[in-house]
Structure formats: structure tokens, C-alpha cells
mmCIF file of C-alpha atoms in Angstrom:
data_model
loop_
_atom_site.group_PDB
_atom_site.id
_atom_site.type_symbol
_atom_site.label_atom_id
_atom_site.label_comp_id
_atom_site.label_asym_id
_atom_site.label_seq_id
_atom_site.Cartn_x
_atom_site.Cartn_y
_atom_site.Cartn_z
ATOM 1 C CA UNK A 976 49.026 214.267 124.975
ATOM 2 C CA UNK A 977 51.723 214.104 122.316
ATOM 3 C CA UNK A 978 54.361 215.037 124.903
ATOM 4 C CA UNK A 979 53.317 212.214 127.195
ATOM 5 C CA UNK A 980 53.308 209.744 124.313
ATOM 6 C CA UNK A 981 56.878 210.744 123.534
ATOM 7 C CA UNK A 982 57.865 210.197 127.150
ATOM 8 C CA UNK A 983 56.345 206.741 127.002
ATOM 9 C CA UNK A 984 58.294 205.983 123.844
ATOM 10 C CA UNK A 985 61.556 207.048 125.512
ATOM 11 C CA UNK A 986 60.841 204.504 128.231
ATOM 12 C CA UNK A 987 60.199 201.889 125.581
ATOM 13 C CA UNK A 988 63.466 202.667 123.839
ATOM 14 C CA UNK A 989 65.262 202.363 127.163
ATOM 15 C CA UNK A 990 64.105 198.799 127.589
ATOM 16 C CA UNK A 991 60.403 198.015 127.155
ATOM 17 C CA UNK A 992 59.054 196.452 123.983
ATOM 18 C CA UNK A 993 55.401 195.669 123.471
ATOM 19 C CA UNK A 994 54.758 192.282 121.912
ATOM 20 C CA UNK A 995 51.580 190.327 121.307
ATOM 21 C CA UNK A 996 48.599 189.791 119.034
ATOM 22 C CA UNK A 997 45.300 191.479 118.328
ATOM 23 C CA UNK A 998 43.720 189.648 121.222
ATOM 24 C CA UNK A 999 46.412 190.293 123.831
ATOM 25 C CA UNK A 1000 49.504 192.388 124.490
ATOM 26 C CA UNK A 1001 52.484 191.153 126.476
ATOM 27 C CA UNK A 1002 55.297 193.416 127.699
ATOM 28 C CA UNK A 1003 58.943 192.399 127.353
ATOM 29 C CA UNK A 1004 62.216 194.328 127.701
ATOM 30 C CA UNK A 1005 64.113 195.268 124.578
ATOM 31 C CA UNK A 1006 67.779 194.969 123.768
ATOM 32 C CA UNK A 1007 70.069 197.385 125.630
ATOM 33 C CA UNK A 1008 69.627 200.805 124.125
ATOM 34 C CA UNK A 1009 71.458 204.076 123.948
ATOM 35 C CA UNK A 1010 69.374 207.167 123.059
ATOM 36 C CA UNK A 1011 70.030 208.646 119.635
ATOM 37 C CA UNK A 1012 72.138 205.651 118.625
ATOM 38 C CA UNK A 1013 71.271 205.311 114.968
ATOM 39 C CA UNK A 1014 68.634 203.180 113.216
ATOM 40 C CA UNK A 1015 69.365 199.936 115.061
ATOM 41 C CA UNK A 1016 67.495 200.756 118.245
ATOM 42 C CA UNK A 1017 64.596 202.243 116.311
ATOM 43 C CA UNK A 1018 63.882 198.688 115.175
ATOM 44 C CA UNK A 1019 63.593 197.510 118.765
ATOM 45 C CA UNK A 1020 60.967 199.886 120.124
ATOM 46 C CA UNK A 1021 57.874 201.905 119.313
ATOM 47 C CA UNK A 1022 58.339 205.351 117.895
ATOM 48 C CA UNK A 1023 56.458 208.163 119.633
ATOM 49 C CA UNK A 1024 55.188 209.792 116.450
ATOM 50 C CA UNK A 1025 54.888 208.054 113.073
ATOM 51 C CA UNK A 1026 56.217 209.763 109.969
ATOM 52 C CA UNK A 1027 52.676 210.518 108.849
ATOM 53 C CA UNK A 1028 52.325 212.858 111.828
ATOM 54 C CA UNK A 1029 54.646 215.427 110.292
ATOM 55 C CA UNK A 1030 52.856 218.605 109.153
ATOM 56 C CA UNK A 1031 52.369 218.962 105.431
ATOM 57 C CA UNK A 1032 52.656 215.247 104.706
ATOM 58 C CA UNK A 1033 50.334 215.424 101.738
ATOM 59 C CA UNK A 1034 47.408 213.608 103.375
ATOM 60 C CA UNK A 1035 44.757 216.090 102.326
ATOM 61 C CA UNK A 1036 41.277 215.314 103.722
ATOM 62 C CA UNK A 1037 38.523 214.087 101.473
ATOM 63 C CA UNK A 1038 35.008 215.450 101.299
ATOM 64 C CA UNK A 1039 33.660 212.077 102.476
ATOM 65 C CA UNK A 1040 35.064 212.607 105.986
ATOM 66 C CA UNK A 1041 31.727 213.900 107.290
ATOM 67 C CA UNK A 1042 28.513 211.895 107.296
ATOM 68 C CA UNK A 1043 25.045 213.354 106.771
ATOM 69 C CA UNK A 1044 23.023 214.065 109.916
ATOM 70 C CA UNK A 1045 20.236 216.293 111.153
ATOM 71 C CA UNK A 1046 22.000 217.143 114.410
ATOM 72 C CA UNK A 1047 23.471 220.572 115.093
ATOM 73 C CA UNK A 1048 26.825 218.971 115.828
ATOM 74 C CA UNK A 1049 28.053 215.497 114.976
ATOM 75 C CA UNK A 1050 31.282 213.567 115.334
ATOM 76 C CA UNK A 1051 31.896 210.805 112.825
ATOM 77 C CA UNK A 1052 34.588 208.190 112.243
ATOM 78 C CA UNK A 1053 35.294 206.589 108.877
ATOM 79 C CA UNK A 1054 35.943 203.076 110.211
ATOM 80 C CA UNK A 1055 34.965 201.046 113.253
ATOM 81 C CA UNK A 1056 38.579 199.854 113.506
ATOM 82 C CA UNK A 1057 41.647 201.983 114.229
ATOM 83 C CA UNK A 1058 44.678 199.849 113.339
ATOM 84 C CA UNK A 1059 47.910 200.756 115.118
ATOM 85 C CA UNK A 1060 50.403 202.263 112.686
ATOM 86 C CA UNK A 1061 47.701 203.787 110.467
ATOM 87 C CA UNK A 1062 45.893 207.105 110.695
ATOM 88 C CA UNK A 1063 42.112 206.808 111.147
ATOM 89 C CA UNK A 1064 39.840 209.458 109.670
ATOM 90 C CA UNK A 1065 37.236 211.385 111.625
ATOM 91 C CA UNK A 1066 35.321 214.665 111.353
ATOM 92 C CA UNK A 1067 33.386 217.132 113.459
ATOM 93 C CA UNK A 1068 30.504 218.790 111.614
ATOM 94 C CA UNK A 1069 28.526 221.897 112.610
ATOM 95 C CA UNK A 1070 25.044 222.662 111.245
ATOM 96 C CA UNK A 1071 24.427 225.741 113.341
ATOM 97 C CA UNK A 1072 26.339 229.067 113.540
ATOM 98 C CA UNK A 1073 29.240 229.142 115.989
ATOM 99 C CA UNK A 1074 31.455 232.179 116.614
ATOM 100 C CA UNK A 1075 34.677 231.825 118.589
ATOM 101 C CA UNK A 1076 33.645 228.436 119.856
ATOM 102 C CA UNK A 1077 35.687 225.603 121.336
ATOM 103 C CA UNK A 1078 35.517 221.935 120.422
ATOM 104 C CA UNK A 1079 36.174 219.484 123.234
ATOM 105 C CA UNK A 1080 36.925 215.809 122.724
ATOM 106 C CA UNK A 1081 36.692 213.672 125.860
ATOM 107 C CA UNK A 1082 38.508 210.385 125.389
ATOM 108 C CA UNK A 1083 37.899 207.181 127.321
ATOM 109 C CA UNK A 1084 40.091 204.148 126.670
ATOM 110 C CA UNK A 1085 40.166 200.514 127.657
ATOM 111 C CA UNK A 1086 43.323 198.440 127.215
ATOM 112 C CA UNK A 1087 45.719 201.341 126.716
ATOM 113 C CA UNK A 1088 46.481 204.796 128.083
ATOM 114 C CA UNK A 1089 44.701 207.803 126.619
ATOM 115 C CA UNK A 1090 48.074 209.575 126.746
ATOM 116 C CA UNK A 1091 49.203 207.257 123.942
ATOM 117 C CA UNK A 1092 46.496 208.563 121.590
ATOM 118 C CA UNK A 1093 47.489 211.296 119.148
ATOM 119 C CA UNK A 1094 44.824 213.417 117.432
ATOM 120 C CA UNK A 1095 45.285 216.068 114.748
ATOM 121 C CA UNK A 1096 43.061 218.452 112.798
ATOM 122 C CA UNK A 1097 43.554 219.695 109.266
ATOM 123 C CA UNK A 1098 44.048 223.433 108.733
ATOM 124 C CA UNK A 1099 43.068 224.195 105.106
ATOM 125 C CA UNK A 1100 44.653 227.660 105.064
ATOM 126 C CA UNK A 1101 48.057 226.160 105.891
ATOM 127 C CA UNK A 1102 47.542 222.828 104.086
ATOM 128 C CA UNK A 1103 48.828 221.001 107.123
ATOM 129 C CA UNK A 1104 47.872 218.877 110.128
ATOM 130 C CA UNK A 1105 48.315 220.280 113.642
ATOM 131 C CA UNK A 1106 48.120 218.669 117.076
ATOM 132 C CA UNK A 1107 45.180 219.380 119.325
ATOM 133 C CA UNK A 1108 45.658 221.131 122.658
ATOM 134 C CA UNK A 1109 45.531 218.453 125.318
ATOM 135 C CA UNK A 1110 45.071 218.032 129.029
ATOM 136 C CA UNK A 1111 46.959 214.932 130.202
ATOM 137 C CA UNK A 1112 44.977 212.253 131.961
ATOM 138 C CA UNK A 1113 45.486 211.649 135.669
ATOM 139 C CA UNK A 1114 47.623 208.791 137.000
ATOM 140 C CA UNK A 1115 50.438 206.820 135.434
ATOM 141 C CA UNK A 1116 48.005 204.860 133.253
ATOM 142 C CA UNK A 1117 45.097 207.245 132.563
ATOM 143 C CA UNK A 1118 41.926 206.007 130.924
ATOM 144 C CA UNK A 1119 40.495 209.477 130.354
ATOM 145 C CA UNK A 1120 41.860 212.525 128.576
ATOM 146 C CA UNK A 1121 40.672 215.779 127.016
ATOM 147 C CA UNK A 1122 41.615 217.548 123.791
ATOM 148 C CA UNK A 1123 40.377 220.916 122.523
ATOM 149 C CA UNK A 1124 40.651 223.249 119.545
ATOM 150 C CA UNK A 1125 39.013 226.552 118.521
ATOM 151 C CA UNK A 1126 36.288 226.654 115.890
ATOM 152 C CA UNK A 1127 34.413 229.426 114.114
ATOM 153 C CA UNK A 1128 31.655 228.815 111.580
ATOM 154 C CA UNK A 1129 29.347 231.861 111.446
ATOM 155 C CA UNK A 1130 27.533 230.659 108.333
ATOM 156 C CA UNK A 1131 27.051 227.011 109.282
ATOM 157 C CA UNK A 1132 23.540 225.670 108.689
ATOM 158 C CA UNK A 1133 21.797 222.378 107.868
ATOM 159 C CA UNK A 1134 22.092 223.226 104.158
ATOM 160 C CA UNK A 1135 25.670 224.454 104.453
ATOM 161 C CA UNK A 1136 27.412 222.416 107.175
ATOM 162 C CA UNK A 1137 30.921 223.229 108.315
ATOM 163 C CA UNK A 1138 33.257 220.256 108.825
ATOM 164 C CA UNK A 1139 36.656 219.983 110.478
ATOM 165 C CA UNK A 1140 38.740 217.043 109.278
ATOM 166 C CA UNK A 1141 40.417 215.073 112.059
ATOM 167 C CA UNK A 1142 42.646 212.024 112.270
ATOM 168 C CA UNK A 1143 43.754 209.929 115.216
ATOM 169 C CA UNK A 1144 45.965 207.007 116.108
ATOM 170 C CA UNK A 1145 46.654 204.789 119.098
ATOM 171 C CA UNK A 1146 50.435 204.496 119.503
ATOM 172 C CA UNK A 1147 50.388 201.781 122.136
ATOM 173 C CA UNK A 1148 48.406 198.534 122.080
ATOM 174 C CA UNK A 1149 44.993 197.124 121.143
ATOM 175 C CA UNK A 1150 41.855 198.142 123.021
ATOM 176 C CA UNK A 1151 38.767 200.308 122.807
ATOM 177 C CA UNK A 1152 38.505 204.088 122.408
ATOM 178 C CA UNK A 1153 35.350 206.147 122.975
ATOM 179 C CA UNK A 1154 35.132 209.816 121.973
ATOM 180 C CA UNK A 1155 32.519 212.241 123.339
ATOM 181 C CA UNK A 1156 32.536 215.473 121.313
ATOM 182 C CA UNK A 1157 30.974 218.773 122.364
ATOM 183 C CA UNK A 1158 31.102 222.409 121.215
ATOM 184 C CA UNK A 1159 30.693 225.598 123.228
ATOM 185 C CA UNK A 1160 29.315 228.244 120.882
ATOM 186 C CA UNK A 1161 30.626 231.356 122.654
ATOM 187 C CA UNK A 1162 27.155 232.306 123.898
ATOM 188 C CA UNK A 1163 26.841 230.011 126.869
ATOM 189 C CA UNK A 1164 25.476 227.031 124.982
ATOM 190 C CA UNK A 1165 27.102 223.599 124.813
ATOM 191 C CA UNK A 1166 26.183 221.363 121.898
ATOM 192 C CA UNK A 1167 26.896 217.649 122.249
ATOM 193 C CA UNK A 1168 27.342 214.908 119.678
ATOM 194 C CA UNK A 1169 26.592 211.209 120.208
ATOM 195 C CA UNK A 1170 29.610 209.244 121.430
ATOM 196 C CA UNK A 1171 31.599 207.192 118.954
ATOM 197 C CA UNK A 1172 33.603 204.056 119.805
ATOM 198 C CA UNK A 1173 36.342 202.419 117.738
ATOM 199 C CA UNK A 1174 38.426 199.292 118.252
ATOM 200 C CA UNK A 1175 42.196 199.780 118.207
ATOM 201 C CA UNK A 1176 43.704 196.679 116.652
ATOM 202 C CA UNK A 1177 46.790 195.462 114.785
ATOM 203 C CA UNK A 1178 47.928 192.530 112.623
ATOM 204 C CA UNK A 1179 48.558 189.207 114.312
ATOM 205 C CA UNK A 1180 52.274 188.383 114.508
ATOM 206 C CA UNK A 1181 53.839 185.101 115.612
ATOM 207 C CA UNK A 1182 57.363 183.702 115.864
ATOM 208 C CA UNK A 1183 57.838 179.918 115.692
ATOM 209 C CA UNK A 1184 60.936 177.723 115.920
ATOM 210 C CA UNK A 1185 62.624 179.718 118.667
ATOM 211 C CA UNK A 1186 62.034 178.216 122.097
ATOM 212 C CA UNK A 1187 63.565 179.586 125.283
ATOM 213 C CA UNK A 1188 67.262 180.433 124.962
ATOM 214 C CA UNK A 1189 68.829 178.088 122.396
ATOM 215 C CA UNK A 1190 72.583 177.490 122.498
ATOM 216 C CA UNK A 1191 74.441 178.076 119.231
ATOM 217 C CA UNK A 1192 77.922 176.667 118.679
ATOM 218 C CA UNK A 1193 80.664 178.783 117.163
ATOM 219 C CA UNK A 1194 80.991 177.496 113.615
ATOM 220 C CA UNK A 1195 78.030 175.155 114.197
ATOM 221 C CA UNK A 1196 74.534 174.607 112.857
ATOM 222 C CA UNK A 1197 72.085 177.439 112.371
ATOM 223 C CA UNK A 1198 68.908 178.058 114.356
ATOM 224 C CA UNK A 1199 65.932 178.230 111.980
ATOM 225 C CA UNK A 1200 62.819 180.230 112.859
ATOM 226 C CA UNK A 1201 59.818 181.773 111.127
ATOM 227 C CA UNK A 1202 57.966 185.054 111.586
ATOM 228 C CA UNK A 1203 54.412 185.367 110.268
ATOM 229 C CA UNK A 1204 52.400 188.569 109.950
ATOM 230 C CA UNK A 1205 48.688 188.101 109.277
ATOM 231 C CA UNK A 1206 46.606 191.204 108.698
ATOM 232 C CA UNK A 1207 43.583 190.578 110.887
ATOM 233 C CA UNK A 1208 42.424 194.212 110.572
ATOM 234 C CA UNK A 1209 40.013 195.508 107.940
ATOM 235 C CA UNK A 1210 42.543 197.906 106.386
ATOM 236 C CA UNK A 1211 45.614 197.491 104.203
ATOM 237 C CA UNK A 1212 49.037 198.052 105.739
ATOM 238 C CA UNK A 1213 50.847 199.842 102.891
ATOM 239 C CA UNK A 1214 54.455 199.866 104.159
ATOM 240 C CA UNK A 1215 55.136 196.657 106.030
ATOM 241 C CA UNK A 1216 58.719 196.360 107.295
ATOM 242 C CA UNK A 1217 60.432 193.728 109.442
ATOM 243 C CA UNK A 1218 63.731 194.404 111.232
ATOM 244 C CA UNK A 1219 66.223 192.169 113.012
ATOM 245 C CA UNK A 1220 68.579 193.373 115.742
ATOM 246 C CA UNK A 1221 71.317 191.694 117.806
ATOM 247 C CA UNK A 1222 73.650 192.573 120.665
ATOM 248 C CA UNK A 1223 76.203 190.602 122.623
ATOM 249 C CA UNK A 1224 79.157 191.609 124.823
ATOM 250 C CA UNK A 1225 81.650 189.867 127.093
ATOM 251 C CA UNK A 1226 84.223 191.215 129.504
ATOM 252 C CA UNK A 1227 86.572 192.320 126.736
ATOM 253 C CA UNK A 1228 84.833 191.884 123.393
ATOM 254 C CA UNK A 1229 81.484 192.427 121.702
ATOM 255 C CA UNK A 1230 79.806 190.748 118.764
ATOM 256 C CA UNK A 1231 80.188 192.476 115.408
ATOM 257 C CA UNK A 1232 78.404 191.822 112.100
ATOM 258 C CA UNK A 1233 81.112 189.361 110.979
ATOM 259 C CA UNK A 1234 80.387 187.170 114.040
ATOM 260 C CA UNK A 1235 76.800 186.348 113.070
ATOM 261 C CA UNK A 1236 75.348 184.945 109.873
ATOM 262 C CA UNK A 1237 71.688 185.781 109.277
ATOM 263 C CA UNK A 1238 69.971 184.244 106.270
ATOM 264 C CA UNK A 1239 66.492 184.676 104.847
ATOM 265 C CA UNK A 1240 64.704 182.187 102.603
ATOM 266 C CA UNK A 1241 63.383 183.680 99.403
ATOM 267 C CA UNK A 1242 60.967 181.630 97.262
ATOM 268 C CA UNK A 1243 62.640 180.736 93.984
ATOM 269 C CA UNK A 1244 66.037 181.914 95.259
ATOM 270 C CA UNK A 1245 66.717 179.785 98.310
ATOM 271 C CA UNK A 1246 68.650 180.994 101.335
ATOM 272 C CA UNK A 1247 70.219 184.450 100.969
ATOM 273 C CA UNK A 1248 72.577 186.247 103.330
ATOM 274 C CA UNK A 1249 71.161 189.301 105.113
ATOM 275 C CA UNK A 1250 73.838 191.931 105.625
ATOM 276 C CA UNK A 1251 73.968 193.089 109.234
ATOM 277 C CA UNK A 1252 75.000 196.684 109.913
ATOM 278 C CA UNK A 1253 76.751 197.921 113.041
ATOM 279 C CA UNK A 1254 74.610 200.114 115.271
ATOM 280 C CA UNK A 1255 77.024 203.017 115.330
ATOM 281 C CA UNK A 1256 77.712 204.209 118.874
ATOM 282 C CA UNK A 1257 77.128 200.903 120.675
ATOM 283 C CA UNK A 1258 78.174 197.281 120.018
ATOM 284 C CA UNK A 1259 74.961 196.231 118.318
ATOM 285 C CA UNK A 1260 73.838 195.409 114.804
ATOM 286 C CA UNK A 1261 70.662 195.238 112.781
ATOM 287 C CA UNK A 1262 69.128 194.748 109.355
ATOM 288 C CA UNK A 1263 65.895 195.320 107.483
ATOM 289 C CA UNK A 1264 64.631 192.014 106.107
ATOM 290 C CA UNK A 1265 63.855 191.714 102.438
ATOM 291 C CA UNK A 1266 60.166 192.388 101.934
ATOM 292 C CA UNK A 1267 57.807 189.554 101.256
ATOM 293 C CA UNK A 1268 54.939 191.967 100.702
ATOM 294 C CA UNK A 1269 55.161 195.753 100.734
ATOM 295 C CA UNK A 1270 51.408 196.111 101.151
ATOM 296 C CA UNK A 1271 49.521 193.672 103.339
ATOM 297 C CA UNK A 1272 45.814 193.533 102.484
ATOM 298 C CA UNK A 1273 43.162 192.466 104.998
ATOM 299 C CA UNK A 1274 43.355 188.708 105.477
ATOM 300 C CA UNK A 1275 46.752 188.402 103.785
ATOM 301 C CA UNK A 1276 49.813 186.831 105.427
ATOM 302 C CA UNK A 1277 53.507 187.646 105.026
ATOM 303 C CA UNK A 1278 56.015 184.925 105.980
ATOM 304 C CA UNK A 1279 59.688 185.472 106.816
ATOM 305 C CA UNK A 1280 61.822 182.318 107.140
ATOM 306 C CA UNK A 1281 65.165 182.973 108.829
ATOM 307 C CA UNK A 1282 68.144 181.152 110.192
ATOM 308 C CA UNK A 1283 70.954 182.389 112.424
ATOM 309 C CA UNK A 1284 74.397 180.936 113.084
ATOM 310 C CA UNK A 1285 77.522 182.043 114.947
ATOM 311 C CA UNK A 1286 80.859 182.313 113.143
ATOM 312 C CA UNK A 1287 83.748 180.152 114.366
ATOM 313 C CA UNK A 1288 85.782 183.332 114.914
ATOM 314 C CA UNK A 1289 83.234 184.896 117.315
ATOM 315 C CA UNK A 1290 84.916 186.133 120.547
ATOM 316 C CA UNK A 1291 85.171 183.440 123.240
ATOM 317 C CA UNK A 1292 84.214 185.707 126.129
ATOM 318 C CA UNK A 1293 80.761 186.394 124.639
ATOM 319 C CA UNK A 1294 78.585 183.541 125.882
ATOM 320 C CA UNK A 1295 75.125 185.145 125.771
ATOM 321 C CA UNK A 1296 73.491 187.409 123.205
ATOM 322 C CA UNK A 1297 70.297 189.375 122.830
ATOM 323 C CA UNK A 1298 68.519 189.561 119.491
ATOM 324 C CA UNK A 1299 65.011 190.110 118.254
ATOM 325 C CA UNK A 1300 62.606 191.097 115.524
ATOM 326 C CA UNK A 1301 60.210 193.998 115.160
ATOM 327 C CA UNK A 1302 57.413 194.719 112.688
ATOM 328 C CA UNK A 1303 56.408 198.218 111.692
ATOM 329 C CA UNK A 1304 54.373 200.235 109.248
ATOM 330 C CA UNK A 1305 56.693 203.042 108.201
ATOM 331 C CA UNK A 1306 58.080 204.441 111.452
ATOM 332 C CA UNK A 1307 55.398 203.050 113.767
ATOM 333 C CA UNK A 1308 56.236 199.657 115.288
ATOM 334 C CA UNK A 1309 53.334 197.438 116.371
ATOM 335 C CA UNK A 1310 55.200 194.249 117.366
ATOM 336 C CA UNK A 1311 58.585 193.311 118.829
ATOM 337 C CA UNK A 1312 59.975 190.148 120.393
ATOM 338 C CA UNK A 1313 63.315 189.305 121.975
ATOM 339 C CA UNK A 1314 65.174 186.199 120.812
ATOM 340 C CA UNK A 1315 67.857 185.421 123.382
ATOM 341 C CA UNK A 1316 70.548 182.829 122.676
ATOM 342 C CA UNK A 1317 73.660 181.370 124.266
ATOM 343 C CA UNK A 1318 77.002 180.803 122.534
ATOM 344 C CA UNK A 1319 79.287 177.848 123.217
ATOM 345 C CA UNK A 1320 82.175 175.919 121.670
ATOM 346 C CA UNK A 1321 85.795 176.654 120.918
#
């Protein structure tokens, strides 16, 4: 399933950006992209695997992962919501002996592909998280998928349960995910746990002040716009980042950082210039906006006021440009929107 999610992310980087709110998701193409072209294009598309997915990331499971139950096998989730960009805790608990067994997780999704769901289990002996073996869902947009992993708990009992810490994340868009967990015990028996359903959600993001394709004059007035991020989930986003990217090329020339002036309003400081950085191997540029809030608590809102103008010296053969903003939590983007504009004047 991880491999398929990566393939989907490659397609996104090549020109598809997901944009929308918690209630709805709307697809839109991203700025022209070149694979492996530095940090600029990473701001314009979803990443296949967030940084937290790396083995040995220090996220050691807590004892509270597993809930109490009288069942021989149970599957529990720590939260009814699974915000995109954050890992969600889960656990499978055995209260009966199992030798050389196999755990099977059958996923059913609504609103997104099951191939965009990544699930890992914690291996205490190695102090690391590992991906589960997966069987890709059928079709180009599968709503069902299967993941498995081996389990052995010869001494498991109601008094001494054996728990396997799990974590999962939807890498795509909001929707609903249902997990049916079962265990084959190596002796012909299959033990089943009650299904668990979570809601995949994300903060609500809006861009105001930018309508259609505005025309900016070389050396003229700036276009002012505002981006708002409201955390409508029930969990804190600890590493909120907002990025801006821009690209524009004519028959002979391309826009460079000196051709655009991006400013950000900072309370108590007024308008400050945001330094744009060239993309590296293509004629693009980008910048990370100055943080309003590093951690966004449930119900909190972060506001980014921006204005963009075109320098008088911008090349005359560039008459249209592609720009945009993206919002991410660490390496995992959950919102992106294109902001096209025209360029005119002498």
C-alpha cells in the first residue's frame, strides 16, 4: 500500500494538487514540476510519506494504546478522528494464546482510496516502526484493501494481554475509514474483533482576495490576499507551515526572484519582504512564510496576510504566471491552491 501511495504522490507532483476543506475536496493542477527539483516543488504537492514515517523516529508507543476488553481479540483506536498530516494511534490486543499467527486488517474507505492509507506497527526489539505487508486494492480508486503482519503471543491471557502498537494515516483527503481486524491462530481458528470506524479530516483552509486571474502591472500596485487556517479537528497540529511558490516563462525569459515582490503582514511590524528562493533546476521560486503559529490547537486560527507585486524590470515576454500556496504539517501537505495571474505594462 505504501508503494501505491508513493505512485499517487508522483502523479500529484507532476501536476495534481488537492485543495479544499474538511467538508469537501477539490482537485486542481499544480505548478509545472520537474521530479527531484529541490524544495520548491515539494511545497506544491502532497508528499507520499511524512517524516514521521521514518523508522526510529522516537515515537515510542504508550501503554494506553490498548483499551480494556473481555474479548479474545480486540482492535482499538485512540481517537474517533484521524487528521491528515498526523499519525493516529491504534492497537491490536490478544487475550488468548496465539503461536505463529497472522493479523489481518481489512480496510474499507469512503471519500479516498485505501491505497493512500499507510499503517505501521511498532517492533519493540528494534525500537522502530515498520510497514505492514499489503495487498493493493483493485481498480484505480480502490475502496477496499488488506494489510497483514505475523504475531506470536504464547502466554497471552485475559490477565496478561498481549498488545501490538499500531499507527495509521490517510495521505489523501477527508473521508471515512473502517477497519475489520482478525487473527488466525495457527490452529485453524480465526478470531475476529469488532469493526472500528474513524473520520479522516483536516483543518479548514481558505484564500480570500484573489479572484480569477488578476492582472498585475510591471512596477504597479500589489495584489493583496489572505490565507486562513482554522483547525477544525480535535487534535493539535504541532508543526504548521505555509509555503508560497511561483513560476512564469515566456519565449525567451523566465521570472526570477528579483522580478516578484512578496510581502507578509506581521502584527506589530507591518509589511515585511519575504525572500523568494530560486527552485534550482527549473525557472521557479518559492518561500516558507513566517509562522503565525507553530502549533495550531483545536479551534484556533492562523492568518497569513500577503501581497504580491511585479517589478518594473520583469521580462516583457512573460505575460502569464503560475503561483500558489500550500499548507503542511511537517512534510505532509493537506492543502494547496493555485493563484494564477497575468502581467502587463511596459
